[in-house]
PDB file of C-alpha atoms and ligand atoms in Angstrom:
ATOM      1  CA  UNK A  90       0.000   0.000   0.000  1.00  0.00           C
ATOM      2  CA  UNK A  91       1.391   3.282  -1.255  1.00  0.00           C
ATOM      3  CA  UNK A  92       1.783   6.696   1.114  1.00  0.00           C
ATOM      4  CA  UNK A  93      -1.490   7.853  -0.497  1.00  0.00           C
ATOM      5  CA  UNK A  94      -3.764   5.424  -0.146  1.00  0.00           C
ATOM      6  CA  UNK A  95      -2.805   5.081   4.050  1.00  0.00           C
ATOM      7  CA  UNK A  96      -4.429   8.935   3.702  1.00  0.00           C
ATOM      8  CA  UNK A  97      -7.277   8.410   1.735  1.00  0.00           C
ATOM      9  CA  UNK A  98      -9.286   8.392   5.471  1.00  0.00           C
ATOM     10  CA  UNK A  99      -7.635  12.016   6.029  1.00  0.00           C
ATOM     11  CA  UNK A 100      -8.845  15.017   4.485  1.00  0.00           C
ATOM     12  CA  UNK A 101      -6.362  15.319   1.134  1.00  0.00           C
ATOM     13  CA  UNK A 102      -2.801  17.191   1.674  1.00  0.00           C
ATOM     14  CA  UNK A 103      -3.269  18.720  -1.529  1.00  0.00           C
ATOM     15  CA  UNK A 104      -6.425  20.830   0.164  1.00  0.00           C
ATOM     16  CA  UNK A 105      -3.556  21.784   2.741  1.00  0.00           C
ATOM     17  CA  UNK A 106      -1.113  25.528   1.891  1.00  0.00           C
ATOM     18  CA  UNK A 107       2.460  26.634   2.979  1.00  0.00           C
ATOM     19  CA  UNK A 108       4.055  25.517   6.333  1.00  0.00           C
ATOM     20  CA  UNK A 109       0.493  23.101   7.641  1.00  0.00           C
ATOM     21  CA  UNK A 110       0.828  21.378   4.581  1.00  0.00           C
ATOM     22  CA  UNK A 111       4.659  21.112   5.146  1.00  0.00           C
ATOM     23  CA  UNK A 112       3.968  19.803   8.937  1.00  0.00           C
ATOM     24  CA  UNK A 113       1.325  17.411   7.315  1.00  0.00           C
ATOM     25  CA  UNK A 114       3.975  15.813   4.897  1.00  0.00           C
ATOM     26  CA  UNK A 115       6.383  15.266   7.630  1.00  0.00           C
ATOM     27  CA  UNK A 116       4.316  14.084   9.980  1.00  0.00           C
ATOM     28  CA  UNK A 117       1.463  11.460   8.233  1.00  0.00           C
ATOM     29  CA  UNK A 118       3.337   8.830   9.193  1.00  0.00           C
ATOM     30  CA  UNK A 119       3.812   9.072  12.780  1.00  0.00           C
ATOM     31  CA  UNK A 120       0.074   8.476  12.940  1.00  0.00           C
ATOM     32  CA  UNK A 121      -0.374  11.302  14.950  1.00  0.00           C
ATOM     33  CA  UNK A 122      -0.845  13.790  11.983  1.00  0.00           C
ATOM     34  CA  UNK A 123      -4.514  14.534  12.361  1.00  0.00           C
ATOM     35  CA  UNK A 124      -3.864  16.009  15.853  1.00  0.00           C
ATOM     36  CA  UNK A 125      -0.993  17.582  15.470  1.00  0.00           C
ATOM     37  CA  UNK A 126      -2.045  19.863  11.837  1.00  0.00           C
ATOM     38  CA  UNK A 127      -5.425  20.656  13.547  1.00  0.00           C
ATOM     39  CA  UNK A 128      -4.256  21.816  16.594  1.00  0.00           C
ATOM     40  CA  UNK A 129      -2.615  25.465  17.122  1.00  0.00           C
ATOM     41  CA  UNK A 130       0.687  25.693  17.754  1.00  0.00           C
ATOM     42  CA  UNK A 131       1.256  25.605  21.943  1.00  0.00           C
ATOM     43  CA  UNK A 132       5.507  25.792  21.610  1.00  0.00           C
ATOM     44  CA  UNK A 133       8.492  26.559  19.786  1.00  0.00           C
ATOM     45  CA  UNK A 134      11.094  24.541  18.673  1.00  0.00           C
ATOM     46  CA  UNK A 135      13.747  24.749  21.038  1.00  0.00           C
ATOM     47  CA  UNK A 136      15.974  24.751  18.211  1.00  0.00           C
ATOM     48  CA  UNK A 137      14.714  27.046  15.266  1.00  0.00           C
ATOM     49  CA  UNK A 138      11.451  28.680  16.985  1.00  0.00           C
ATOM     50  CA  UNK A 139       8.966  27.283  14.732  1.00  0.00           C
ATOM     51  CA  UNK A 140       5.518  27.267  16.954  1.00  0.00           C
ATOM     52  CA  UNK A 141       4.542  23.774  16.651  1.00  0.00           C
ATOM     53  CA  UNK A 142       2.113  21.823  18.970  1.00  0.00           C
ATOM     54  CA  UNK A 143       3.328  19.447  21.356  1.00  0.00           C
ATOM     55  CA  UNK A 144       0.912  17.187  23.722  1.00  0.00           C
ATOM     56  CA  UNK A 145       1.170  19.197  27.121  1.00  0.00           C
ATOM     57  CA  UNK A 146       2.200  15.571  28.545  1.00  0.00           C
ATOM     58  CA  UNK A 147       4.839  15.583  26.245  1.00  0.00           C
ATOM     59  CA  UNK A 148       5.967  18.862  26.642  1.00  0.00           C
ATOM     60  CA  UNK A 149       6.255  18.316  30.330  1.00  0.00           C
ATOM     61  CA  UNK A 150       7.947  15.256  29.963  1.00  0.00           C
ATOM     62  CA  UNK A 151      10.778  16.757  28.137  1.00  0.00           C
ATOM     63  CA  UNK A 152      10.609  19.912  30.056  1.00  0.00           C
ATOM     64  CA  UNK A 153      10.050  21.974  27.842  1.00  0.00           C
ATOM     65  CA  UNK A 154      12.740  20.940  25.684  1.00  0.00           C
ATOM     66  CA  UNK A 155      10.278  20.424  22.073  1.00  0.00           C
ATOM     67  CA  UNK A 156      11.721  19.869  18.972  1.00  0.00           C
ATOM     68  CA  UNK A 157      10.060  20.749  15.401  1.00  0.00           C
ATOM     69  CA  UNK A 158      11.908  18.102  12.982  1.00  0.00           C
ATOM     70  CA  UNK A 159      14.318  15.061  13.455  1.00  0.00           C
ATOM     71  CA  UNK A 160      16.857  18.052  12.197  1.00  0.00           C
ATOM     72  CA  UNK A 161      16.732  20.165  14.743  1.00  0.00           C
ATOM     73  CA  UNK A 162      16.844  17.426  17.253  1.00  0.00           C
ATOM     74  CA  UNK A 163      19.988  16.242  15.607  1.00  0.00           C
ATOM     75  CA  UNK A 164      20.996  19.643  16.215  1.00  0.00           C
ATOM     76  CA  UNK A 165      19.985  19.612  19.943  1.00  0.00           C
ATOM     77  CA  UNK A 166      22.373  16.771  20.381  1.00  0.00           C
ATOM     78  CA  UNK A 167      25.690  18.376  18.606  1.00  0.00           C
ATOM     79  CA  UNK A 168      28.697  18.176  20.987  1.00  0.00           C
ATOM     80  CA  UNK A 169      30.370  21.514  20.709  1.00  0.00           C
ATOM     81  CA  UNK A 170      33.915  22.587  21.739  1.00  0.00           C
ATOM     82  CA  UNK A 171      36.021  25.965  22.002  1.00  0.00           C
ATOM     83  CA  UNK A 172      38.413  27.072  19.582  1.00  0.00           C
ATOM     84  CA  UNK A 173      41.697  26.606  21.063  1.00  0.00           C
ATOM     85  CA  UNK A 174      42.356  30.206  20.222  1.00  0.00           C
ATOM     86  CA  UNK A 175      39.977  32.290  20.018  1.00  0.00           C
ATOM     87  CA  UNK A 176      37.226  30.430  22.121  1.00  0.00           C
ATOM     88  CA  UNK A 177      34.338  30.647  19.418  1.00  0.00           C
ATOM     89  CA  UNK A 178      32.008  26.808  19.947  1.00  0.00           C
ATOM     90  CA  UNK A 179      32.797  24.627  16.933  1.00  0.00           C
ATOM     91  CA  UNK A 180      31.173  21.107  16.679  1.00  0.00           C
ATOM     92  CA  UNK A 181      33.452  18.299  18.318  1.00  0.00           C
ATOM     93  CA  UNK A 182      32.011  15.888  15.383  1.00  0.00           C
ATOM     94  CA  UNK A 183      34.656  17.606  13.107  1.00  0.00           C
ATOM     95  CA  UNK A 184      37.554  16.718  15.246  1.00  0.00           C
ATOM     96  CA  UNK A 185      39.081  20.341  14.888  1.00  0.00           C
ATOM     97  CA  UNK A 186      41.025  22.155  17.436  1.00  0.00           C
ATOM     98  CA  UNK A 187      40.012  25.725  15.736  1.00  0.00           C
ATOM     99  CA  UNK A 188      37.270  27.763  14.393  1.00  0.00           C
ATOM    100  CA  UNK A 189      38.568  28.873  11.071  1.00  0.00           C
ATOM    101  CA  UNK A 190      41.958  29.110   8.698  1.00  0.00           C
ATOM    102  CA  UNK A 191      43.156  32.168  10.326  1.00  0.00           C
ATOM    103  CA  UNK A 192      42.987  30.388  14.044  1.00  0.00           C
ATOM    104  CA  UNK A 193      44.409  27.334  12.820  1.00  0.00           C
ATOM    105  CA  UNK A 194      47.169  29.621  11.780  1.00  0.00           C
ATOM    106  CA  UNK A 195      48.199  31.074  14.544  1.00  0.00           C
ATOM    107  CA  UNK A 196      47.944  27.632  16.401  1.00  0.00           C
ATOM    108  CA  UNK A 197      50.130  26.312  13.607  1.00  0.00           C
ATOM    109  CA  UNK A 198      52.914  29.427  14.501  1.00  0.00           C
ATOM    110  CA  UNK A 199      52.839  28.338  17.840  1.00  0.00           C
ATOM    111  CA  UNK A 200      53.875  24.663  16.704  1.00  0.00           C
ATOM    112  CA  UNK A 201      56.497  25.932  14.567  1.00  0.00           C
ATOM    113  CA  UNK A 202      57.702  27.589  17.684  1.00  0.00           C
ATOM    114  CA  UNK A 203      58.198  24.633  19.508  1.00  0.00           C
ATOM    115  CA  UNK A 204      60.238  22.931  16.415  1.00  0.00           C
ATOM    116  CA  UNK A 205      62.494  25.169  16.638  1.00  0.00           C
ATOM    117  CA  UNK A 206      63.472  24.545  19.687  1.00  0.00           C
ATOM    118  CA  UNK A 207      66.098  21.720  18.637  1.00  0.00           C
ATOM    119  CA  UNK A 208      68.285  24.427  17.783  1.00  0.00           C
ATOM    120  CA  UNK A 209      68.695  25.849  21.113  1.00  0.00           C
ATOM    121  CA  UNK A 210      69.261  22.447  22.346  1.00  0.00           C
ATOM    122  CA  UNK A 211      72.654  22.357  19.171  1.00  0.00           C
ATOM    123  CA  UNK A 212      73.543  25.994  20.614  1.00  0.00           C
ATOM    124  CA  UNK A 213      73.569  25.073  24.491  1.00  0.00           C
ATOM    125  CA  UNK A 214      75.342  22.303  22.877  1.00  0.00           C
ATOM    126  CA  UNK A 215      78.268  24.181  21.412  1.00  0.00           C
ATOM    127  CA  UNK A 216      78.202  26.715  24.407  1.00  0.00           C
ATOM    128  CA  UNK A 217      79.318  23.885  26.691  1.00  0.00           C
ATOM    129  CA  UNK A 218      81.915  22.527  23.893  1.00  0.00           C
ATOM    130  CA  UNK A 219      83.259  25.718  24.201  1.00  0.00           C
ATOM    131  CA  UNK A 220      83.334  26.579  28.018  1.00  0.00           C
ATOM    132  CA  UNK A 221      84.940  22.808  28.466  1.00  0.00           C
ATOM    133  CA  UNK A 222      87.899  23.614  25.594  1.00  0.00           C
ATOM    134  CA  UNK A 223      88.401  26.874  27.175  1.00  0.00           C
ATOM    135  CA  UNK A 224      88.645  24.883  31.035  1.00  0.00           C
ATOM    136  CA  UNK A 225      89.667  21.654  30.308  1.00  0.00           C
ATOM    137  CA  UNK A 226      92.493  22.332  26.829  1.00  0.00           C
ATOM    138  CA  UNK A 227      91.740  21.203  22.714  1.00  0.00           C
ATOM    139  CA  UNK A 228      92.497  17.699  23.930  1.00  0.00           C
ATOM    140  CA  UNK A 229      90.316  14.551  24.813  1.00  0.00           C
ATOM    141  CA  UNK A 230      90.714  13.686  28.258  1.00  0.00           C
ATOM    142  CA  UNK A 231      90.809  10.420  27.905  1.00  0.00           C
ATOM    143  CA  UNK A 232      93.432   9.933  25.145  1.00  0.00           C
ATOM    144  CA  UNK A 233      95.311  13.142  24.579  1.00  0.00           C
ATOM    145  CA  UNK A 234      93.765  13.073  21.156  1.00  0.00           C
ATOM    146  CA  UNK A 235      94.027  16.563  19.678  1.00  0.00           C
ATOM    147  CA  UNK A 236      91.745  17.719  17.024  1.00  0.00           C
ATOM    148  CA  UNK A 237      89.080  19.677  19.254  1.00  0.00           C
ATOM    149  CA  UNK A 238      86.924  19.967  16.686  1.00  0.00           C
ATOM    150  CA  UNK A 239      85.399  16.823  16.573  1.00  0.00           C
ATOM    151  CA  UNK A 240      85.597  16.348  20.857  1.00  0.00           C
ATOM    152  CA  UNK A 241      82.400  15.351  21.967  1.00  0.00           C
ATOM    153  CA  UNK A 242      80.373  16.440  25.334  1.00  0.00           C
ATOM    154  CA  UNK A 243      80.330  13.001  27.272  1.00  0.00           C
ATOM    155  CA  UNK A 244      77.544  12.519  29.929  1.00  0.00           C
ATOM    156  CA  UNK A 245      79.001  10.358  32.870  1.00  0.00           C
ATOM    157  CA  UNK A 246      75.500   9.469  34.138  1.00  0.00           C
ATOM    158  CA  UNK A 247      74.192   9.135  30.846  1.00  0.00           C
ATOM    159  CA  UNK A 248      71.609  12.035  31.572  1.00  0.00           C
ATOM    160  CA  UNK A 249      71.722  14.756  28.822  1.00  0.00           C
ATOM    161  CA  UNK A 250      69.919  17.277  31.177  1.00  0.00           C
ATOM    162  CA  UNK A 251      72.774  17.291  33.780  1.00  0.00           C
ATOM    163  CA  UNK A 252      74.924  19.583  32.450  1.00  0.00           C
ATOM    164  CA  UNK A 253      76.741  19.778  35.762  1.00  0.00           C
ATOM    165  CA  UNK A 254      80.399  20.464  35.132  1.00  0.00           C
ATOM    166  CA  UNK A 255      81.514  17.269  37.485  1.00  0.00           C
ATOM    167  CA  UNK A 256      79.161  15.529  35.191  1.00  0.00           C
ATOM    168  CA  UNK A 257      80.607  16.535  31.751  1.00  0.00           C
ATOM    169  CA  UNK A 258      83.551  14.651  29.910  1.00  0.00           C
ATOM    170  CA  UNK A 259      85.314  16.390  26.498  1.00  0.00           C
ATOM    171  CA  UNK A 260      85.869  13.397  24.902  1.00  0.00           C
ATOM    172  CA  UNK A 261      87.119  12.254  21.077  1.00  0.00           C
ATOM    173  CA  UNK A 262      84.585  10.339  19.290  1.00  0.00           C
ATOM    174  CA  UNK A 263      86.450   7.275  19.900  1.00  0.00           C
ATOM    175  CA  UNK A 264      86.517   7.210  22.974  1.00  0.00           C
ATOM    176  CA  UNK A 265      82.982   8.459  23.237  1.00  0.00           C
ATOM    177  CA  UNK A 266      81.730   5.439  21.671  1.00  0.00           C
ATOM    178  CA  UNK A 267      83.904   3.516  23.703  1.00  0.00           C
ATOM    179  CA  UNK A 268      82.117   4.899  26.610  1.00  0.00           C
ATOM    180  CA  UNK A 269      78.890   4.258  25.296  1.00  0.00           C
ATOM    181  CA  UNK A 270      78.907   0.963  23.301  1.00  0.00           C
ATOM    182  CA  UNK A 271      81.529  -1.623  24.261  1.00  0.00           C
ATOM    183  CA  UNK A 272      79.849  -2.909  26.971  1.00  0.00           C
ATOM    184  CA  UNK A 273      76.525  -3.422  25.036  1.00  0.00           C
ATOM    185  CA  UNK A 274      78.216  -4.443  21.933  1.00  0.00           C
ATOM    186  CA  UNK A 275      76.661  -7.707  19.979  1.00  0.00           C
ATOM    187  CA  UNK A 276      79.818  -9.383  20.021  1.00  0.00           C
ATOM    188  CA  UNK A 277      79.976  -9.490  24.159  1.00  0.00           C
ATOM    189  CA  UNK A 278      76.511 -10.690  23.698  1.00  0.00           C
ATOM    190  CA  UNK A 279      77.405 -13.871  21.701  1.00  0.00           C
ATOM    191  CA  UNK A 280      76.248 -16.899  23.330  1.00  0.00           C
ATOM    192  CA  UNK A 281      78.756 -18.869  24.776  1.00  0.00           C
ATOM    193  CA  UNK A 282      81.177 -16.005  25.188  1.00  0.00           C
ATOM    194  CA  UNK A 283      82.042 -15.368  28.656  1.00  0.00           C
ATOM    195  CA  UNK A 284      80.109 -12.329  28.636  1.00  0.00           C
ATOM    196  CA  UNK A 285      77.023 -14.434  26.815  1.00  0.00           C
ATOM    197  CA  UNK A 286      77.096 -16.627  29.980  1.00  0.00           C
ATOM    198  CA  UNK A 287      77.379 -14.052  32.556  1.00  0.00           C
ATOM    199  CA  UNK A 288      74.053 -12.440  31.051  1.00  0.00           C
ATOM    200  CA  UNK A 289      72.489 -15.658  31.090  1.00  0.00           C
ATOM    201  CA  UNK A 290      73.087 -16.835  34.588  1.00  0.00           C
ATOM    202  CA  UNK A 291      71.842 -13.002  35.637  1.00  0.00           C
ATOM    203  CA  UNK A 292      68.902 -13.922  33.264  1.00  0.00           C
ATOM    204  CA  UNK A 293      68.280 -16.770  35.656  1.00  0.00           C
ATOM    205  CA  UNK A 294      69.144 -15.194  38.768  1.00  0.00           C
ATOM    206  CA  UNK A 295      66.022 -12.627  37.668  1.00  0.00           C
ATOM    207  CA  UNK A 296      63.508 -15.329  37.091  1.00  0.00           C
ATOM    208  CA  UNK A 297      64.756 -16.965  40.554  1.00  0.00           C
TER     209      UNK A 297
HETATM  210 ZN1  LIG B  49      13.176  23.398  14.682  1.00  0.00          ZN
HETATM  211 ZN1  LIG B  50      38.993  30.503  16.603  1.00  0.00          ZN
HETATM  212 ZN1  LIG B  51      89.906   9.880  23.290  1.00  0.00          ZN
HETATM  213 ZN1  LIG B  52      78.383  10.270  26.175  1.00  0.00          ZN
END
């Protein structure tokens, strides 16, 4: 049975003008069309502020909270957010951080800020290179090695942040990897090697 012939019982829609008729077309189905185009309109959409009528039970139910369309419901439910910038609500569906180009913008300059901060980390760098050549000679402490252009800033506790003089080594790259990688190097970790069996009996140990 077609949409029609359901309203046959009803007076036509066609006999129906402008925004009734409009109410009529949306609503036929729900079964409660008769009611609702007859009545006058008791509310507004909470929404857009069409008057519409609402059962007084329903209105009450929902506290006054009436809706004209599915749309405006769907509406209703948005999620919205602040712009991280400027404040302004956006919807949270979108999964943006800003309101518009020109926020995201200035978000994005504040990024680019903190990108560039690797370079102050290279200068700090250099500034310590320098303050150890000037305290400590051109030559690695470990092995007299003499072209202090290449020394390296060693970290004795292995902590980059601790740039505590009594904690800083000018060393030659070779030595500097010395430092860092014999001890973990894959050849000590060769089973059977003495240092192969030392990590597996601490292996043990562990589980024990
Ligand atoms: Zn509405
Ligand atoms: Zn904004
Ligand atoms: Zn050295
Ligand atoms: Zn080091």
């Amino acid at each position: 049975m077609s949409a029609k012939h359901l309203l046959r019982g009803f007076d036509s829609p066609t006999r129906l003008k402008g925004e009734v008729a409009e109410q009529f077309d949306n609503l036929w189905h729900t079964g409660l069309m008769t009611e609702r185009y007859i009545r006058n309109p008791n509310t507004k959409c909470v929404v857009c502020g069409k008057p519409i009528y609402k059962r007084p039970i329903e209105i009450k139910r929902n506290s006054k909270r009436v809706y004209c369309s599915a749309s405006c419901y769907g509406i209703s439910c948005r999620k919205e957010i602040p712009c991280i910038i400027c404040g302004k609500m956006i919807l949270s569906g979108l999964h943006k951080k800003t309101c518009s180009r020109s926020c995201a913008n200035k978000h994005r300059t504040g990024i680019k800020y903190k990108l560039n901060r690797p370079k102050d980390k290279v200068k700090n760098y250099q500034s310590l290179k320098i303050r150890l050549l000037q305290q400590r000679g051109k030559i690695c402490e470990r092995c007299h090695y003499d072209k202090y252009e290449i020394l390296q800033v060693h970290h004795k506790d292995k902590n980059r942040l601790n740039n505590n003089l009594s904690n800083l080594e000018l060393i030659c790259p070779n030595c500097h990897y010395e430092k860092h990688f014999l001890l973990t190097s894959w050849l000590n970790k060769k089973e059977g090697g003495q240092d192969g069996n030392a990590r597996v009996l601490k292996t043990r140990e562990r589980k024990l």
